[in-house]
Coordinates of C-alpha atoms in Angstrom, one line a residue:
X802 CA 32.7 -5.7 -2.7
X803 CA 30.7 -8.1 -0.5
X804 CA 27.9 -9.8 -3.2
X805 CA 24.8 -11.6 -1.9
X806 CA 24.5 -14.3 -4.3
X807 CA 20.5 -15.6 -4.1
X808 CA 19.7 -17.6 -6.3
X809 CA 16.8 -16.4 -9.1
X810 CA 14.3 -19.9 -9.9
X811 CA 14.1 -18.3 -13.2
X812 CA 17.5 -19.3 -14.6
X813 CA 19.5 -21.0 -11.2
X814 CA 22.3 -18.6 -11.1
X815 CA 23.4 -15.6 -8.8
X816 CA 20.3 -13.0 -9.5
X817 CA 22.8 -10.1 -8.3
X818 CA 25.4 -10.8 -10.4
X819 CA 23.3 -11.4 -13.4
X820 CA 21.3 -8.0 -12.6
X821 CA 24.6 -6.4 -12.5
X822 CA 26.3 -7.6 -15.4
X823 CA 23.2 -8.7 -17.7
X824 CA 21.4 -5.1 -18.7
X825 CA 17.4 -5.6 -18.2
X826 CA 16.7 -6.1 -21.9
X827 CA 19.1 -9.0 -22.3
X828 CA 17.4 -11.1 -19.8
X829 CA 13.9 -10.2 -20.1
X830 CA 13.2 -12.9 -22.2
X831 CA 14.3 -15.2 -19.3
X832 CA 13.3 -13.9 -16.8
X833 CA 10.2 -15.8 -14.1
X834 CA 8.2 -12.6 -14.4
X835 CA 8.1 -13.1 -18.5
X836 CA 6.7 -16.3 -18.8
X837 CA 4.6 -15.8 -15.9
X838 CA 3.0 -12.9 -17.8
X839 CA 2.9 -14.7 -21.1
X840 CA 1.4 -17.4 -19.7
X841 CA -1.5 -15.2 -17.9
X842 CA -2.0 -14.2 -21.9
X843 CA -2.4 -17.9 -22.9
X844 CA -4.5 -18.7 -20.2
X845 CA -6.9 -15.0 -21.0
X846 CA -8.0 -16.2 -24.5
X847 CA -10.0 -19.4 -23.3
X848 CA -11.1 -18.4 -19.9
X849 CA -12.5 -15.4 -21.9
X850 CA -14.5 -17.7 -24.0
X851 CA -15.6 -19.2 -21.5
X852 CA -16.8 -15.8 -19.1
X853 CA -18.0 -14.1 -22.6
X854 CA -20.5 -17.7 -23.3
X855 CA -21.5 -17.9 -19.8
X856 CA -22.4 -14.4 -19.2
X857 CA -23.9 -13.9 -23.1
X858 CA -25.8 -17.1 -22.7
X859 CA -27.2 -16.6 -19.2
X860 CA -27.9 -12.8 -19.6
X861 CA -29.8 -13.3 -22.9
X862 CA -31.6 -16.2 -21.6
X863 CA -33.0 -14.3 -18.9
X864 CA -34.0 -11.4 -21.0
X865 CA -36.2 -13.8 -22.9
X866 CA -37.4 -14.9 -20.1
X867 CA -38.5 -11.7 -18.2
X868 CA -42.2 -12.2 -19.5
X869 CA -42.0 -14.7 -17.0
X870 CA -40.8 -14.8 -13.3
X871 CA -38.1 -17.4 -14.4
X872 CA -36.3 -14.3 -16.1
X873 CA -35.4 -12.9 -12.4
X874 CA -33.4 -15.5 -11.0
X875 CA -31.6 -16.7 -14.0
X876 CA -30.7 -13.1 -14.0
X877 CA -29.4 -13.4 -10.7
X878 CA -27.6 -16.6 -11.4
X879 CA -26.0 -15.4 -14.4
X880 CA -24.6 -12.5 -12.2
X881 CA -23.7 -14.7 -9.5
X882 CA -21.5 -17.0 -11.7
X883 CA -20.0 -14.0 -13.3
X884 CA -19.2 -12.8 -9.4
X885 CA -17.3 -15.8 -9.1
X886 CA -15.9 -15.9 -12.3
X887 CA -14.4 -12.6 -11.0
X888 CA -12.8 -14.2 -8.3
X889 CA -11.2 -16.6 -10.5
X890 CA -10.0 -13.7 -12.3
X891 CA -8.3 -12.1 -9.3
X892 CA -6.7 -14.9 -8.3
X893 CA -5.0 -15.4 -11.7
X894 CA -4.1 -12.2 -11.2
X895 CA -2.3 -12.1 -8.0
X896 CA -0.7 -15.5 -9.0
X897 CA 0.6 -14.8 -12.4
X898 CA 0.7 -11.0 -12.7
X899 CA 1.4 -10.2 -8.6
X900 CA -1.7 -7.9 -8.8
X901 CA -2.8 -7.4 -5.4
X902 CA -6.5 -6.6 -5.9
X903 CA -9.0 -6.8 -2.8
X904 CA -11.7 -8.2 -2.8
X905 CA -15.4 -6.4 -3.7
X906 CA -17.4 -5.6 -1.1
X907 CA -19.9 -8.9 -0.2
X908 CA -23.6 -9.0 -1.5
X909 CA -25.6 -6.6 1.5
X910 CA -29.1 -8.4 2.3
X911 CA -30.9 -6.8 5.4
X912 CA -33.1 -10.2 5.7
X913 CA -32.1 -13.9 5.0
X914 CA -33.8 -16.0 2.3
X915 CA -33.6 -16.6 -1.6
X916 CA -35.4 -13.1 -2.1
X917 CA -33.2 -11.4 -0.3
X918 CA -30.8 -13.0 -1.9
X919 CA -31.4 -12.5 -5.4
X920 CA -32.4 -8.8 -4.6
X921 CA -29.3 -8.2 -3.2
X922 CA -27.1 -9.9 -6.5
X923 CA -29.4 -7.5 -8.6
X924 CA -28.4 -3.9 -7.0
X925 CA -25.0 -4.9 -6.7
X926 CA -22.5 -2.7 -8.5
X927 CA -19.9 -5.5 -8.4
X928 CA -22.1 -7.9 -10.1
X929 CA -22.9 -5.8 -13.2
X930 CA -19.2 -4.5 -13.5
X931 CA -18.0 -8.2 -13.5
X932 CA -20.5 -8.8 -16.2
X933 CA -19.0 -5.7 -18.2
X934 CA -15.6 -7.6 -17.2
X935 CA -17.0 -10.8 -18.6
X936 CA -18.2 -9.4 -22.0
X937 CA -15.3 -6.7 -22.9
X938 CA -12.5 -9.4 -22.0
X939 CA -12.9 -11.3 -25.0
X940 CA -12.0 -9.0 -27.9
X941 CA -8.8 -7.8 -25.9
X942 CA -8.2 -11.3 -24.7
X943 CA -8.3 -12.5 -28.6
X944 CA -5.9 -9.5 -29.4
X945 CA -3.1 -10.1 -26.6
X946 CA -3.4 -13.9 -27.7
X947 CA -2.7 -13.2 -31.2
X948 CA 0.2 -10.9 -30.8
X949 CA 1.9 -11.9 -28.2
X950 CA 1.9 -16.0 -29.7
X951 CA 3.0 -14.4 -33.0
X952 CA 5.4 -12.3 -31.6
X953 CA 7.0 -15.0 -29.5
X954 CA 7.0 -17.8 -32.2
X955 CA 8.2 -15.2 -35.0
X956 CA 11.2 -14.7 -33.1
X957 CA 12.4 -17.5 -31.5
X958 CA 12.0 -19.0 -34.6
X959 CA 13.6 -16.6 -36.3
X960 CA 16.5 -16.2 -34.3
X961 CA 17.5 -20.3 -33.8
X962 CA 16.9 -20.6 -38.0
X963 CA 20.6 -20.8 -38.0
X964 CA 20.1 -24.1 -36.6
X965 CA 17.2 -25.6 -38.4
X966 CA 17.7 -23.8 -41.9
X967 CA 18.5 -27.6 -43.4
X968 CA 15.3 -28.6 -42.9
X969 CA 13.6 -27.1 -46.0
X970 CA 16.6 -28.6 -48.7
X971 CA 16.0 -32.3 -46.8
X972 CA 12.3 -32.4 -46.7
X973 CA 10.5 -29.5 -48.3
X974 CA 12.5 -29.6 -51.7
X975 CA 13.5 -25.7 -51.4
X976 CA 16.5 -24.1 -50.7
X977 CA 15.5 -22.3 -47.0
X978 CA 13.0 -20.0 -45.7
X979 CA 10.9 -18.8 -48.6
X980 CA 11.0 -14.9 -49.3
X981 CA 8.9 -13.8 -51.6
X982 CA 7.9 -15.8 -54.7
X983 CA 5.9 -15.6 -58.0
X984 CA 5.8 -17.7 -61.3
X985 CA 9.3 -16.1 -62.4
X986 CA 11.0 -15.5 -59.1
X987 CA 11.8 -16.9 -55.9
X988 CA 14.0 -15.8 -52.6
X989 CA 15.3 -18.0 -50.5
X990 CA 17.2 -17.1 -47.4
X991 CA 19.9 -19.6 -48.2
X992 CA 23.2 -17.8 -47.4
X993 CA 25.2 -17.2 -44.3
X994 CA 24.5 -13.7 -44.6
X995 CA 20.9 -13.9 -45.3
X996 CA 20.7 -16.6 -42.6
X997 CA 22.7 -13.9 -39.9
X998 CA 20.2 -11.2 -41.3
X999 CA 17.4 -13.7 -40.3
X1000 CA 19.0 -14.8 -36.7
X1001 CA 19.6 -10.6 -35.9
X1002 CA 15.5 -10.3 -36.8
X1003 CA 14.8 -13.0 -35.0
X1004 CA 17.0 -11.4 -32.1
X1005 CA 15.2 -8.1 -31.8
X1006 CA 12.0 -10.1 -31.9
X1007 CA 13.0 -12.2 -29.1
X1008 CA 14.0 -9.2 -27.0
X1009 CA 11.3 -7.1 -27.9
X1010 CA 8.6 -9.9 -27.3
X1011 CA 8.4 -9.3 -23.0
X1012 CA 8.0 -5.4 -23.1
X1013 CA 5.1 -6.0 -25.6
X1014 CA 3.7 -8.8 -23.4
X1015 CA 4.5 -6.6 -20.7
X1016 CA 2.7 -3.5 -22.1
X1017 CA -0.6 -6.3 -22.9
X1018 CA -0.5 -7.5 -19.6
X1019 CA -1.1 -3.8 -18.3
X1020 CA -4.0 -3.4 -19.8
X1021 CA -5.3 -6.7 -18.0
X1022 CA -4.1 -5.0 -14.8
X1023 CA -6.3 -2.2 -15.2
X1024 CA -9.1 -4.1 -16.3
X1025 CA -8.7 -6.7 -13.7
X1026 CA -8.3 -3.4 -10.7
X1027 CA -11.3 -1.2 -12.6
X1028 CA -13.9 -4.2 -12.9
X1029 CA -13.0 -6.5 -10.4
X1030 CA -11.7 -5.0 -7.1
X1031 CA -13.6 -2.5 -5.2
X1032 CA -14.5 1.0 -6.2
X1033 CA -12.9 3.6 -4.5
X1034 CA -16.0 4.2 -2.3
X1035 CA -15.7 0.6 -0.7
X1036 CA -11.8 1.4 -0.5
X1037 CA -12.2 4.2 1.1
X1038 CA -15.3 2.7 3.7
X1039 CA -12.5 -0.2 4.8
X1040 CA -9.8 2.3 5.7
X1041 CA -12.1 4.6 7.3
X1042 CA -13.8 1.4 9.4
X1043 CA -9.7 0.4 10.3
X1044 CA -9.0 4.3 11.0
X1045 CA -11.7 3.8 13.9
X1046 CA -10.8 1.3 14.8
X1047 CA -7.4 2.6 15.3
X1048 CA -9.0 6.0 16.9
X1049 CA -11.1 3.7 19.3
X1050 CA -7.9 1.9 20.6
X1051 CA -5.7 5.0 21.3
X1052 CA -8.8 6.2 22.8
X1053 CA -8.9 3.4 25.3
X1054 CA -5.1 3.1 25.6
X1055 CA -4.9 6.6 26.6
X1056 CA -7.4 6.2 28.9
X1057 CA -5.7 3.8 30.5
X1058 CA -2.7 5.4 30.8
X1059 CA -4.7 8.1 32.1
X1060 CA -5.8 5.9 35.0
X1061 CA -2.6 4.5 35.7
X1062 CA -1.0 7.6 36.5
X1063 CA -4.0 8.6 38.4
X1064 CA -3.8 5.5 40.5
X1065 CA -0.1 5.1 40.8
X1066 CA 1.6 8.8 41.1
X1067 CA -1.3 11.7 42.5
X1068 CA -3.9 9.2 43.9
X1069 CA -1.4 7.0 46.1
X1070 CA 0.4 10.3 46.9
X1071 CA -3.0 12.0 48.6
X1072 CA -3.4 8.6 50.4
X1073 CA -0.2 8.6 51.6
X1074 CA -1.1 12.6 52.6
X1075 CA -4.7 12.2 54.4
X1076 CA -2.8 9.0 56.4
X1077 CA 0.2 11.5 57.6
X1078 CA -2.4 14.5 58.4
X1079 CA -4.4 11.9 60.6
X1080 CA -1.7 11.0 62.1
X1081 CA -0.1 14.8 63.0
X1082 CA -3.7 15.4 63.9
X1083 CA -3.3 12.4 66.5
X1084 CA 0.0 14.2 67.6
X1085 CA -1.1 18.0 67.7
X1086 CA -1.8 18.0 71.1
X1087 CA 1.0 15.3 72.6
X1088 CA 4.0 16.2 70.3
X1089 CA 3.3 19.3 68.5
X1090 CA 7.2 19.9 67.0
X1091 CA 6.8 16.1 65.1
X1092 CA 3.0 17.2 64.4
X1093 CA 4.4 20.0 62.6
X1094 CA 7.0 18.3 60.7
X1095 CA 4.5 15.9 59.6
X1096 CA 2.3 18.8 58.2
X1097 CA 5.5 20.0 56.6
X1098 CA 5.6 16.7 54.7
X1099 CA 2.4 16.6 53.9
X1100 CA 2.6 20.3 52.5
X1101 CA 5.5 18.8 50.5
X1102 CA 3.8 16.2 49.4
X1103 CA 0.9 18.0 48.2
X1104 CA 3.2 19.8 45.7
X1105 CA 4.6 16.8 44.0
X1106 CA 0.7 15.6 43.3
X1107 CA -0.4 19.2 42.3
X1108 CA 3.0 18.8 39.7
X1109 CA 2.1 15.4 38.7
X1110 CA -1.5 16.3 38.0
X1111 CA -0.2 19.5 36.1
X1112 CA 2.1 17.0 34.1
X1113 CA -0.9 14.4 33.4
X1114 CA -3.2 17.4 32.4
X1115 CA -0.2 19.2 30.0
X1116 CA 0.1 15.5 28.3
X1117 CA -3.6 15.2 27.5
X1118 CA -3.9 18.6 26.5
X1119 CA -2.7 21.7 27.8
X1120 CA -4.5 25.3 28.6
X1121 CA -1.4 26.8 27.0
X1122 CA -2.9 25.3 23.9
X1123 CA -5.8 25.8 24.3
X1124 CA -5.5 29.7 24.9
X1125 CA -2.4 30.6 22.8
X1126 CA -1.9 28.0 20.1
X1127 CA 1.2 25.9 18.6
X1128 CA 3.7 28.3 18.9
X1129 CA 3.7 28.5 22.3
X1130 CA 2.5 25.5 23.5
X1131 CA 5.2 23.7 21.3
X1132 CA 7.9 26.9 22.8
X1133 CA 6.8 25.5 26.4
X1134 CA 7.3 21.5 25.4
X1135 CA 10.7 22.1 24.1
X1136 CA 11.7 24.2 26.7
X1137 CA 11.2 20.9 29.0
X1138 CA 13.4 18.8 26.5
X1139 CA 16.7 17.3 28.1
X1140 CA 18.7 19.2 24.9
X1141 CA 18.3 22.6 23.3
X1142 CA 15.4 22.8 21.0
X1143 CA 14.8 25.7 18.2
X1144 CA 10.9 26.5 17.3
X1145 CA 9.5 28.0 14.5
X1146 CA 5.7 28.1 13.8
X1147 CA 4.2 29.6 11.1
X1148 CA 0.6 28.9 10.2
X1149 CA -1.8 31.5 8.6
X1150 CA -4.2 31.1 11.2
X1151 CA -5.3 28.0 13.8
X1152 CA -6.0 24.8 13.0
X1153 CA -9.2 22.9 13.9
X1154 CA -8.5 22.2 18.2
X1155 CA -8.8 18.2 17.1
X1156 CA -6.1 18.4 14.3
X1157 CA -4.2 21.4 16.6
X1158 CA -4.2 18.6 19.9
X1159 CA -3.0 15.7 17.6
X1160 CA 0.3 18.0 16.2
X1161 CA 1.0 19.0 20.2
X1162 CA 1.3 15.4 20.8
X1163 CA 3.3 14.3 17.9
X1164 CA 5.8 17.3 18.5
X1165 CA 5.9 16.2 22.3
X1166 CA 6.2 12.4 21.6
X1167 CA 8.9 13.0 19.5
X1168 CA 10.6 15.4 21.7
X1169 CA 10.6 13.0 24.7
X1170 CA 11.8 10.4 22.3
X1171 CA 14.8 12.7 21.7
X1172 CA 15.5 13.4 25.6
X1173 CA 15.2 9.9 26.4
X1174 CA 17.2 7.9 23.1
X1175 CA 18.8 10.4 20.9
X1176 CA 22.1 11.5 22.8
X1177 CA 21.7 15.0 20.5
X1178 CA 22.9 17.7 21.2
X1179 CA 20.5 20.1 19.2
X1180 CA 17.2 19.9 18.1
X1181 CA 14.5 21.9 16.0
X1182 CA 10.9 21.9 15.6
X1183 CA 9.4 23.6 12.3
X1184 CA 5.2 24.0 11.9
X1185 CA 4.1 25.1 8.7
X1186 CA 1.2 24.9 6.2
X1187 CA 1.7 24.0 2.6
X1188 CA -1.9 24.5 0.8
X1189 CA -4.4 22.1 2.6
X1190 CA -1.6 20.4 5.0
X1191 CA -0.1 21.3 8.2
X1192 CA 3.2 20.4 7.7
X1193 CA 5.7 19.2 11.2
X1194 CA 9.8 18.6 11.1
X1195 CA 11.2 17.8 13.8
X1196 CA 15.1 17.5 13.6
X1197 CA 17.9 16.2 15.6
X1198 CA 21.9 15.5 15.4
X1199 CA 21.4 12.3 17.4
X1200 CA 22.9 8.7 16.7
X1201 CA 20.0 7.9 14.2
X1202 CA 18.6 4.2 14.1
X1203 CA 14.9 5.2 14.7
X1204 CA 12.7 2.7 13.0
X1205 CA 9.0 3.7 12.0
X1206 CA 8.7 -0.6 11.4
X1207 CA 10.5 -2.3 15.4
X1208 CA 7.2 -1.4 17.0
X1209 CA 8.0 1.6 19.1
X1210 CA 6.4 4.6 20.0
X1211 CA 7.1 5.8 16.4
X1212 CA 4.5 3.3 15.1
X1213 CA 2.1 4.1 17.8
X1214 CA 2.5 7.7 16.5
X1215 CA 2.1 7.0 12.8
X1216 CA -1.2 4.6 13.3
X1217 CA -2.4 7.8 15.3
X1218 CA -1.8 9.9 12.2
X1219 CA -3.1 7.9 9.8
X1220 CA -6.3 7.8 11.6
X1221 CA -6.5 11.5 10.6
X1222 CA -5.5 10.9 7.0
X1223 CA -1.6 12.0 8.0
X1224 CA 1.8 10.7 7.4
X1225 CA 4.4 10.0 9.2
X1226 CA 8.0 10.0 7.5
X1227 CA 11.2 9.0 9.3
X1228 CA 14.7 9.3 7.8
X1229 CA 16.9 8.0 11.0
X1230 CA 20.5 6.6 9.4
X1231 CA 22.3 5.3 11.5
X1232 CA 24.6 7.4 12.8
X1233 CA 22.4 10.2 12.7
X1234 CA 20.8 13.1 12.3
X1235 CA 17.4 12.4 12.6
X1236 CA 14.6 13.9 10.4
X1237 CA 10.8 13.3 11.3
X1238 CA 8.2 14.8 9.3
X1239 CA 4.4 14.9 10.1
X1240 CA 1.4 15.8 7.8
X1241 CA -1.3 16.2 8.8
X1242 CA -4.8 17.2 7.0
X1243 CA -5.5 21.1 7.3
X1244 CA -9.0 22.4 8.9
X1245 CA -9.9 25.1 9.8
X1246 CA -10.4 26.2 13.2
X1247 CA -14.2 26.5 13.9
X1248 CA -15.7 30.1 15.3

């Protein structure tokens, strides 16, 4: 079996093979991610002190101060230390934990100036919850420290005493590691079986010592993502400001897609119609049999623009929808498909004409996308609603290979989705078959 032998920077040796033959628990203590994290609890217990004095020092200072206009603005410096104290945080984080947080949403000031300013630090959420950050850090800081330290010196200790046992008979005057001890009795962990017992302790310490630093380290995480990034509220404002963004440039693309068929299929076809009726008009009265051919061309002509404008009208949104639903505007799609294509719709009622348009398109993107790549044979389309989604499958026994991430059309359709709060799942092995499921939020149709 073909291995790819990269190279860990933890330890310098094949990562594969040692993930294969090394069980997780045996190289945890060795691993990059371990002393990364135990170094992000060394590092927590004086930053701490140093956030818990700044923000206990500058907080209280402008309390007392409050009788007095100076109390303000050392309020508002205190916070805006503490803001970027928080960023410091966040880095750390992402450096030594991989914690991707974002970044809190920036002060809001409707006018410019020091005011402004210090108003705006004030009512900021993110201020006071990095303050809360600054002051409830220190206990748990102080308590990670301490264990994990212990923890780690305890067992290493404990596990190489084999080799530095002869250190208490040459220079502290005892026989080994002292037991217990009173006036009468003392224990010494002298033999080789006392000194195995000891190295085995030592070993389950060792091992044991990165899931606990592990375990304290996930309490910073949820600290550092519940006090420090943005609230769900600003989450949620950024993805809807990129989801209109999104809306805004489909919008215009199809627009101009829209105008490009315009220009270059019906429009130049009813130029290339009024020039060939002026001319048979020219040639009614001189050569009537080649006037009359020319009309027949034109009336030919006229036909392919009516179809191409019935084509450009059924891809925006056709009356079929509009007047009979999914069922059969998805029946009539697939019944244009290069392959045979097996509906079923079943939905309670109609969704909302906006959600209803956007699975019409997805089902007939898709479809074409099978016509024009798949080389299936069969295909089927399933619509249903599964509480407060409107579930789409669409299925064929094609070669496979489709690829939501190469930039196709399947992206294009999966940025349209998510605008809408949808998904977009492909499962496209290649080889085949293909499986494409669409969700897509549920609302109501309006009456």
């Amino acid at each position: 079996m073909a291995t790819d032998y990269g190279y860990d920077s933890g330890l310098g040796f094949p990562e594969t093979v040692r993930r294969q033959r090394v069980p997780a628990g045996l190289r945890a203590p060795f691993e990059g991610r371990t002393w990364r994290e135990f170094a992000y609890v060394l590092l927590s217990l004086p930053i701490s002190i140093v956030m818990f004095t700044y923000a206990v020092t500058m907080i209280s200072l402008g309390a007392g101060l409050l009788v007095t206009f100076l109390g303000i603005p050392v309020f508002a410096a205190g916070l805006a230390g503490c803001r970027g104290l928080g960023a410091l945080e966040r880095a750390r984080a992402r450096g030594l934990l991989g914690l991707e947080v974002g970044d809190p949403e920036p002060l809001r000031m409707r006018k410019s100036g020091f005011m402004a300013w210090m108003g705006a630090v004030l009512k900021s959420g993110t201020s006071w919850r990095t303050l809360l950050y600054s002051v409830l850090h220190l206990p748990w800081a102080t308590f990670s420290f301490v264990v994990a330290v212990n923890f780690w010196v305890y067992g290493w200790a404990l596990l190489t005493y084999p080799l530095w046992f002869w250190v208490f008979p040459a220079y502290v005057g005892q026989d080994g590691l002292q037991l217990y001890g009173d006036q009468t009795h003392h224990i010494y962990l002298d033999n080789p079986f006392e000194i195995g017992v000891t190295a085995l302790v030592g070993l389950l310490f060792t091992l044991a010592t990165p899931w606990i630093v592990r375990a304290l380290t996930t309490v910073d995480r949820v600290m550092v993502h519940g006090l420090l990034g943005p609230t769900r509220l600003t989450a949620r404002v950024v993805e809807l400001e990129s989801d209109r963004g999104v809306v805004v440039d489909t919008a215009a693309a199809d627009l101009r897609r829209i105008e490009r068929d315009l220009h270059d299929g019906a429009q130049a076809r009813l130029v290339a119609l009024a020039m060939d009726l002026g001319l048979a008009k020219e040639k009614l009265t001189e050569d009537p049999a080649a006037a009359a051919r020319m009309v027949d061309e034109a009336h030919g002509e006229v036909k392919t623009a009516l179809q191409e404008l019935r084509d450009l009208a059924r891809g925006i949104h056709p009356a079929v929808l509009t007047d009979r639903g999914l069922d059969a505007a998805l029946s009539a799609v697939a019944s244009r498909c290069t392959v045979p294509v097996q509906v079923e719709v079943e939905l309670p009622a109609r969704p909302a004409p906006a959600i209803e348009g956007i699975a019409y398109f997805t089902v007939s993107e898709l479809l074409q996308n099978i016509s024009k790549h798949s080389r299936a044979t069969f295909a089927a389309v399933d619509v249903w609603r599964v509480e407060n989604r409107l579930m789409l499958q669409v299925v064929d026994n094609g070669v496979g290979g489709a690829d939501v991430s190469s930039g196709s059309g399947l992206a294009g359709l999966a940025d349209r989705l998510d605008a809408v709060d949808g998904i977009l799942v492909v499962d496209s092995p290649v080889g085949g078959p293909t499986r494409v499921t669409a969700e897509l939020p549920w609302r109501g149709e309006r009456v």
